[in-house]
Amino acid sequence: MKSNRTFTVLLLLGATFGCVLSENVPVFIWGKSSVSYVPALPQYATSEFAALVESQANADTFTVVFVEEQLSTEDLTQCKLNTQTCFRNLAKEERKSYLPNVQEPLAAFEDIQSVDMSDDGTLSKPIVPKGGAVVIVNLRGDDFASHDALISSLYNRLRQESKSILAIYTGKTTSFRYSTLVRHTRQAKQDTPAVEPKIITVPNEFIVAYEKFRAGDAAAANEELPEVVLDSATKNAENSSAETLQIEIKGPGGDLKLNFLLTQGSWEIVGVTYNNEAYYLRHRVHLNQYFSYHCNSLEYHTIDLRKRIVFEQIQLQPFWEWSGEEFRFGDSWDCVGFTSPGILTGLFLVTIFIIIGSYGISWMMDIRTMDRYDDPKGKTITVTAAD
């Protein structure tokens, strides 16, 4: 039996609002001591993912796949339990690689055995590790912290029984939202019905899907802001052109106007007006023309910061062309930040070291070699200010 070794972690993260026939889900792979070169592709097809797995496995490798019913980027990056990530055991892996999307990863496996795992870790069938075999372990519920512990326990047991093992963590479908409903279910372990997104479209111009729209006092929490019903959208032709677009979304309780600008293949939000009052976003929304924008909470404030409007679980796309079939967004661009405090701290320290090193090198280069030497038997050298 080989001793414990440093295992490789391959993190393929992606979430998109896809259809049933084509689901892009995150994938987490670990268990092998060698690393395959992973190109930074925006999306991995099933065949590409199968080739990647094949490069990590051989005839003696036993593959175990842990599968959630639903898994998304928000689940992996934002799930917290007592201020710590829900995936503490998976986070302990030292080597990591990051990829955006994997399309139907389960379709990459053939001749597989399916096993169900209960909340207490009991398996519906015993698992016997064999070289070349693939076993799928179906996880129930959405308590990711509990699943993380069960995965770690089962993987450690299988690793003791098999010399070569490859473990994979993924989901069957992607969850379009990561809302407070999921967090309440995970912490309180009570079933809460999912909220269906409201979809408003302007044919061949604009599409938006969101759970709730709230407006009110900026000092109030999101749950305390009154919900406003918006039920229709139209294009204001007078304020629109080939490069600009103004969408008016109306309802019984409010009138919202969104202004978009299309320049050099990219679109951005250039103005938001609610009930004839301008609202502003703290960061710029600017992305590729064929991408949609997705955010868990999109907040706009008045210039005096006294009022705000909030879109919960929103995904929108202007300059959208309907294909005539079922509606579908373009690839989503999430509002999740990619730079952590640790990365910023490291960049700051590196900058300080570069500045100190630059000053030191410049001072060393300014040192001049002596061209005069004192003769103990001769006259003392006198150095004037001109020298």
Coordinates of C-alpha atoms in Angstrom, one line a residue:
M1 CA 0.0 0.0 0.0
K2 CA 1.5 3.4 -1.0
S3 CA 1.8 6.1 1.5
N4 CA -0.3 9.3 1.3
R5 CA 0.9 11.5 -1.5
T6 CA 0.1 15.1 -2.6
F7 CA -3.0 14.8 -4.8
T8 CA -3.8 16.9 -7.8
V9 CA -7.0 19.0 -7.9
L10 CA -8.6 20.0 -11.1
L11 CA -11.4 22.6 -10.6
L12 CA -13.7 23.0 -13.6
L13 CA -16.2 25.6 -12.7
G14 CA -19.1 26.9 -14.8
A15 CA -22.7 27.8 -14.6
T16 CA -25.0 28.8 -17.3
F17 CA -28.8 29.0 -17.8
G18 CA -28.8 26.0 -20.2
C19 CA -31.5 23.7 -21.3
V20 CA -32.1 20.1 -20.4
L21 CA -30.3 18.7 -23.3
S22 CA -27.1 20.6 -22.7
E23 CA -26.1 21.3 -19.1
N24 CA -22.8 23.0 -18.1
V25 CA -21.8 22.2 -14.6
P26 CA -18.7 22.5 -12.4
V27 CA -16.4 19.5 -12.0
F28 CA -13.9 18.8 -9.2
I29 CA -11.2 16.1 -9.8
W30 CA -8.5 14.8 -7.5
G31 CA -6.7 11.7 -6.7
K32 CA -3.8 11.5 -9.2
S33 CA -0.2 12.6 -8.5
S34 CA 0.5 13.8 -12.1
V35 CA -0.9 16.9 -13.8
S36 CA -2.1 17.1 -17.4
Y37 CA -1.8 20.4 -19.2
V38 CA -5.2 22.1 -19.1
P39 CA -5.8 24.8 -21.7
A40 CA -7.8 27.8 -20.6
L41 CA -10.9 27.2 -22.8
P42 CA -14.1 29.1 -22.1
Q43 CA -16.1 25.8 -22.3
Y44 CA -15.3 22.1 -22.3
A45 CA -17.4 19.8 -24.5
T46 CA -18.2 16.2 -23.3
S47 CA -15.5 14.7 -25.6
E48 CA -12.9 17.2 -24.4
F49 CA -13.7 16.4 -20.8
A50 CA -13.6 12.6 -21.6
A51 CA -10.1 13.1 -23.1
L52 CA -8.9 15.0 -20.0
V53 CA -10.2 12.2 -17.7
E54 CA -8.6 9.6 -19.9
S55 CA -5.2 11.3 -19.6
Q56 CA -5.5 11.1 -15.7
A57 CA -6.6 7.4 -15.7
N58 CA -5.3 4.1 -16.9
A59 CA -6.3 0.4 -17.0
D60 CA -5.6 0.1 -13.2
T61 CA -7.4 3.3 -12.2
F62 CA -10.7 3.0 -10.2
T63 CA -12.9 6.1 -10.8
V64 CA -15.5 7.2 -8.3
V65 CA -17.9 10.1 -9.3
F66 CA -19.8 12.0 -6.6
V67 CA -22.9 13.6 -8.2
E68 CA -25.2 16.3 -6.8
E69 CA -28.6 16.8 -8.2
Q70 CA -27.8 20.5 -8.8
L71 CA -24.4 22.2 -8.6
S72 CA -23.3 25.7 -9.8
T73 CA -20.4 28.1 -9.5
E74 CA -22.2 30.0 -6.7
D75 CA -22.5 26.8 -4.7
L76 CA -18.8 26.2 -4.8
T77 CA -17.6 29.7 -4.3
Q78 CA -20.2 31.3 -2.0
C79 CA -21.5 28.4 0.2
K80 CA -20.5 29.3 3.8
L81 CA -21.0 27.5 7.1
N82 CA -20.1 29.6 10.2
T83 CA -18.0 32.0 8.0
Q84 CA -16.1 29.0 6.5
T85 CA -16.5 27.3 3.1
C86 CA -18.8 24.3 3.0
F87 CA -16.1 22.4 1.1
R88 CA -13.4 22.4 3.7
N89 CA -12.1 18.9 2.9
L90 CA -11.9 19.6 -0.9
A91 CA -10.3 23.0 -0.2
K92 CA -7.4 21.2 1.6
E93 CA -6.0 19.9 -1.8
E94 CA -2.9 21.8 -2.7
R95 CA -2.9 21.9 -6.5
K96 CA -5.8 23.5 -8.3
S97 CA -6.7 24.3 -11.9
Y98 CA -9.7 26.5 -13.0
L99 CA -11.9 26.0 -16.0
P100 CA -15.2 27.8 -16.9
N101 CA -17.7 25.1 -18.1
V102 CA -18.0 21.4 -18.6
Q103 CA -20.9 20.2 -20.8
E104 CA -22.6 17.0 -19.6
P105 CA -19.6 15.5 -17.8
L106 CA -21.5 12.3 -16.8
A107 CA -21.9 11.5 -20.5
A108 CA -18.2 11.0 -20.7
F109 CA -18.4 7.7 -18.8
E110 CA -19.5 4.3 -20.0
D111 CA -20.3 1.0 -18.3
I112 CA -20.9 2.7 -15.0
Q113 CA -22.4 1.4 -11.7
S114 CA -24.8 3.8 -9.8
V115 CA -25.0 3.8 -6.0
D116 CA -27.1 6.0 -3.8
M117 CA -25.7 7.6 -0.6
S118 CA -28.0 8.5 2.3
D119 CA -27.5 11.4 4.7
D120 CA -25.8 9.2 7.2
G121 CA -23.3 7.8 4.6
T122 CA -25.0 4.5 4.1
L123 CA -24.7 3.1 0.5
S124 CA -27.4 1.3 -1.3
K125 CA -24.8 -1.1 -2.7
P126 CA -21.3 -1.9 -1.5
I127 CA -18.5 -0.4 -3.6
V128 CA -15.6 -2.7 -4.5
P129 CA -12.7 -0.8 -6.2
K130 CA -11.6 -2.4 -9.4
G131 CA -9.1 -1.2 -12.1
G132 CA -10.9 0.4 -15.0
A133 CA -14.3 0.5 -13.2
V134 CA -16.4 3.6 -12.8
V135 CA -18.9 4.1 -9.9
I136 CA -21.3 7.0 -9.6
V137 CA -22.4 7.9 -6.1
N138 CA -25.6 9.9 -6.0
L139 CA -25.8 12.5 -3.2
R140 CA -29.3 13.5 -1.9
G141 CA -30.3 16.9 -0.7
D142 CA -28.4 20.2 -0.8
D143 CA -26.4 20.1 2.4
F144 CA -23.0 20.7 0.8
A145 CA -21.1 20.8 4.1
S146 CA -22.4 17.3 5.1
H147 CA -21.7 16.0 1.6
D148 CA -18.2 17.3 1.8
A149 CA -17.6 15.2 5.0
L150 CA -19.2 12.1 3.5
I151 CA -17.2 12.4 0.3
S152 CA -13.9 12.7 2.3
S153 CA -14.7 9.7 4.5
L154 CA -15.7 7.4 1.6
Y155 CA -12.7 8.6 -0.6
N156 CA -10.2 7.9 2.2
R157 CA -11.7 4.4 2.7
L158 CA -11.5 3.6 -1.0
R159 CA -8.0 5.0 -1.3
Q160 CA -6.9 2.4 1.2
E161 CA -8.4 -0.4 -0.9
S162 CA -7.1 0.8 -4.3
K163 CA -3.6 1.7 -5.3
S164 CA -4.8 4.0 -8.1
I165 CA -8.0 6.0 -7.7
L166 CA -9.5 9.0 -9.4
A167 CA -12.3 11.0 -7.7
I168 CA -14.7 13.4 -9.4
Y169 CA -17.3 15.8 -7.8
T170 CA -19.9 17.3 -10.1
G171 CA -23.6 17.8 -10.6
K172 CA -26.4 16.5 -12.9
T173 CA -27.7 19.9 -13.7
T174 CA -26.7 23.5 -13.0
S175 CA -28.7 25.6 -10.6
F176 CA -29.6 28.9 -12.1
R177 CA -29.7 30.7 -8.8
Y178 CA -27.9 30.6 -5.4
S179 CA -30.4 32.3 -3.2
T180 CA -31.1 32.8 0.5
L181 CA -33.7 30.0 0.2
V182 CA -30.9 27.5 -0.5
R183 CA -28.9 28.8 2.5
H184 CA -31.9 28.5 4.8
T185 CA -32.5 25.0 3.6
R186 CA -28.9 24.0 4.2
Q187 CA -28.7 25.5 7.7
A188 CA -32.2 24.7 9.0
K189 CA -32.6 21.5 6.9
Q190 CA -36.2 22.4 5.9
D191 CA -37.7 22.1 2.5
T192 CA -38.7 25.5 0.9
P193 CA -40.3 25.6 -2.6
A194 CA -38.1 27.1 -5.2
V195 CA -39.0 30.6 -6.6
E196 CA -39.6 30.5 -10.3
P197 CA -38.0 33.4 -12.2
K198 CA -40.1 36.0 -13.9
I199 CA -39.2 36.4 -17.5
I200 CA -39.9 39.6 -19.5
T201 CA -38.9 40.0 -23.1
V202 CA -39.0 42.5 -26.0
P203 CA -38.9 40.3 -29.1
N204 CA -35.5 40.5 -30.9
E205 CA -34.4 43.3 -28.5
F206 CA -34.2 42.4 -24.8
I207 CA -34.7 39.6 -22.3
V208 CA -34.6 39.6 -18.5
A209 CA -35.2 36.8 -15.9
Y210 CA -35.3 37.6 -12.2
E211 CA -36.8 36.3 -9.0
K212 CA -37.8 39.6 -7.3
F213 CA -37.6 43.3 -7.8
R214 CA -37.6 45.5 -4.7
A215 CA -37.4 49.3 -4.2
G216 CA -37.4 51.5 -1.1
D217 CA -35.2 53.0 1.7
A218 CA -31.5 52.2 1.3
A219 CA -31.2 51.6 5.1
A220 CA -33.6 48.7 5.0
A221 CA -32.4 45.1 4.5
N222 CA -33.3 43.2 1.3
E223 CA -36.0 41.3 3.0
E224 CA -37.6 44.5 4.3
L225 CA -37.7 46.3 1.0
P226 CA -41.2 46.2 -0.5
E227 CA -41.5 44.0 -3.6
V228 CA -42.6 45.8 -6.8
V229 CA -44.4 43.9 -9.6
L230 CA -43.2 44.4 -13.1
D231 CA -45.2 42.7 -15.8
S232 CA -44.4 44.2 -19.2
A233 CA -41.6 45.7 -21.3
T234 CA -41.5 47.8 -24.4
K235 CA -38.8 49.5 -26.5
N236 CA -38.7 53.3 -26.6
A237 CA -38.1 53.8 -30.3
E238 CA -37.5 57.6 -29.9
N239 CA -34.5 57.0 -27.6
S240 CA -33.1 54.0 -29.4
S241 CA -30.9 53.5 -32.4
A242 CA -28.6 50.9 -33.8
E243 CA -26.1 51.5 -31.0
T244 CA -28.5 52.5 -28.2
L245 CA -31.5 50.9 -26.6
Q246 CA -34.0 52.1 -24.0
I247 CA -36.2 49.5 -22.4
E248 CA -39.2 50.6 -20.3
I249 CA -40.4 47.9 -17.8
K250 CA -43.7 48.8 -16.2
G251 CA -46.0 47.4 -13.6
P252 CA -48.7 48.5 -11.2
G253 CA -46.2 49.8 -8.6
G254 CA -43.4 51.3 -10.7
D255 CA -41.9 52.4 -14.0
L256 CA -38.3 51.3 -14.7
K257 CA -36.2 52.5 -17.6
L258 CA -32.9 50.8 -18.7
N259 CA -30.5 52.4 -21.2
F260 CA -28.0 50.3 -23.0
L261 CA -25.1 51.3 -25.3
L262 CA -23.5 49.0 -27.9
T263 CA -19.9 49.9 -29.0
Q264 CA -17.3 47.9 -30.7
G265 CA -19.0 44.5 -30.0
S266 CA -19.7 45.2 -26.3
W267 CA -22.7 46.4 -24.5
E268 CA -23.0 48.3 -21.2
I269 CA -25.7 49.8 -18.9
V270 CA -25.4 53.5 -19.2
G271 CA -28.5 54.7 -17.3
V272 CA -31.2 53.5 -15.0
T273 CA -34.3 55.5 -14.1
Y274 CA -37.0 54.4 -11.6
N275 CA -40.2 56.4 -11.3
N276 CA -38.4 59.3 -13.1
E277 CA -35.5 59.3 -10.6
A278 CA -31.9 58.4 -11.7
Y279 CA -30.2 55.5 -10.0
Y280 CA -26.5 54.5 -10.2
L281 CA -24.4 51.4 -9.9
R282 CA -21.1 51.4 -8.0
H283 CA -19.3 49.3 -10.7
R284 CA -19.5 49.3 -14.4
V285 CA -21.5 46.6 -16.3
H286 CA -19.6 46.2 -19.6
L287 CA -19.3 42.9 -21.5
N288 CA -19.3 41.1 -24.9
Q289 CA -22.3 41.7 -27.1
Y290 CA -23.3 38.0 -27.2
F291 CA -23.0 37.5 -23.4
S292 CA -25.7 37.8 -20.8
Y293 CA -25.2 39.4 -17.4
H294 CA -26.0 37.4 -14.3
C295 CA -25.9 38.6 -10.7
N296 CA -27.4 37.3 -7.4
S297 CA -28.2 40.9 -6.2
L298 CA -28.0 43.8 -8.6
E299 CA -28.4 47.0 -6.6
Y300 CA -28.7 50.6 -7.8
H301 CA -28.7 53.7 -5.5
T302 CA -29.8 57.3 -5.9
I303 CA -27.0 59.9 -5.9
D304 CA -27.7 60.8 -2.3
L305 CA -27.7 57.0 -1.3
R306 CA -31.1 57.3 0.4
K307 CA -33.0 55.1 -2.0
R308 CA -32.2 51.9 -3.8
I309 CA -33.6 49.3 -6.1
V310 CA -32.6 45.6 -6.1
F311 CA -33.0 42.8 -8.6
E312 CA -32.6 39.4 -6.9
Q313 CA -31.2 36.6 -9.1
I314 CA -31.2 38.5 -12.3
Q315 CA -30.0 37.6 -15.7
L316 CA -30.4 40.0 -18.6
Q317 CA -29.3 40.5 -22.2
P318 CA -30.0 43.5 -24.5
F319 CA -29.6 43.5 -28.3
W320 CA -30.9 39.9 -28.0
E321 CA -32.2 38.1 -31.1
W322 CA -34.8 35.4 -30.7
S323 CA -34.2 32.3 -32.8
G324 CA -37.9 31.4 -33.0
E325 CA -37.4 28.4 -30.7
E326 CA -37.5 28.4 -26.9
F327 CA -35.8 31.5 -25.4
R328 CA -32.2 31.1 -24.4
F329 CA -29.6 33.5 -23.0
G330 CA -26.1 33.7 -24.3
D331 CA -23.1 32.6 -22.2
S332 CA -23.4 34.3 -18.7
W333 CA -21.0 36.7 -17.2
D334 CA -21.3 36.6 -13.4
C335 CA -20.8 39.5 -11.1
V336 CA -18.7 37.4 -8.8
G337 CA -15.2 38.9 -8.2
F338 CA -12.1 37.0 -9.3
T339 CA -9.6 38.7 -7.0
S340 CA -9.5 37.6 -3.3
P341 CA -8.0 39.6 -0.4
G342 CA -5.1 37.2 -0.3
I343 CA -4.2 37.9 -3.9
L344 CA -4.4 41.6 -3.4
T345 CA -2.2 41.3 -0.3
G346 CA 0.4 39.3 -2.3
L347 CA 0.4 41.9 -5.1
F348 CA 0.8 44.7 -2.6
L349 CA 3.8 43.0 -1.0
V350 CA 5.4 42.1 -4.3
T351 CA 5.0 45.8 -5.4
I352 CA 6.7 47.0 -2.2
F353 CA 9.6 44.5 -2.7
I354 CA 10.0 45.7 -6.4
I355 CA 10.2 49.3 -5.3
I356 CA 12.8 48.6 -2.6
G357 CA 14.8 46.4 -5.0
S358 CA 14.7 49.1 -7.7
Y359 CA 16.0 51.8 -5.3
G360 CA 18.7 49.5 -4.1
I361 CA 19.9 48.6 -7.6
S362 CA 19.8 52.3 -8.7
W363 CA 22.0 53.3 -5.7
M364 CA 24.4 50.5 -6.4
M365 CA 24.7 51.6 -10.0
D366 CA 25.5 55.1 -8.9
I367 CA 28.6 54.0 -6.9
R368 CA 31.8 55.4 -8.5
T369 CA 35.2 53.7 -8.4
M370 CA 38.0 55.8 -6.8
D371 CA 40.4 57.3 -9.4
R372 CA 42.8 58.8 -6.9
Y373 CA 44.8 57.1 -4.2
D374 CA 46.6 58.6 -1.2
D375 CA 50.5 58.2 -1.2
P376 CA 51.7 57.9 2.4
K377 CA 55.1 59.4 1.3
G378 CA 53.7 62.2 -0.8
K379 CA 51.4 65.2 -0.4
T380 CA 47.9 64.5 1.0
I381 CA 45.2 64.5 -1.6
T382 CA 42.8 67.3 -1.4
V383 CA 39.3 66.8 -2.9
T384 CA 37.6 69.9 -3.9
A385 CA 33.9 70.5 -4.3
A386 CA 34.3 70.4 -8.1
D387 CA 35.5 66.9 -7.9

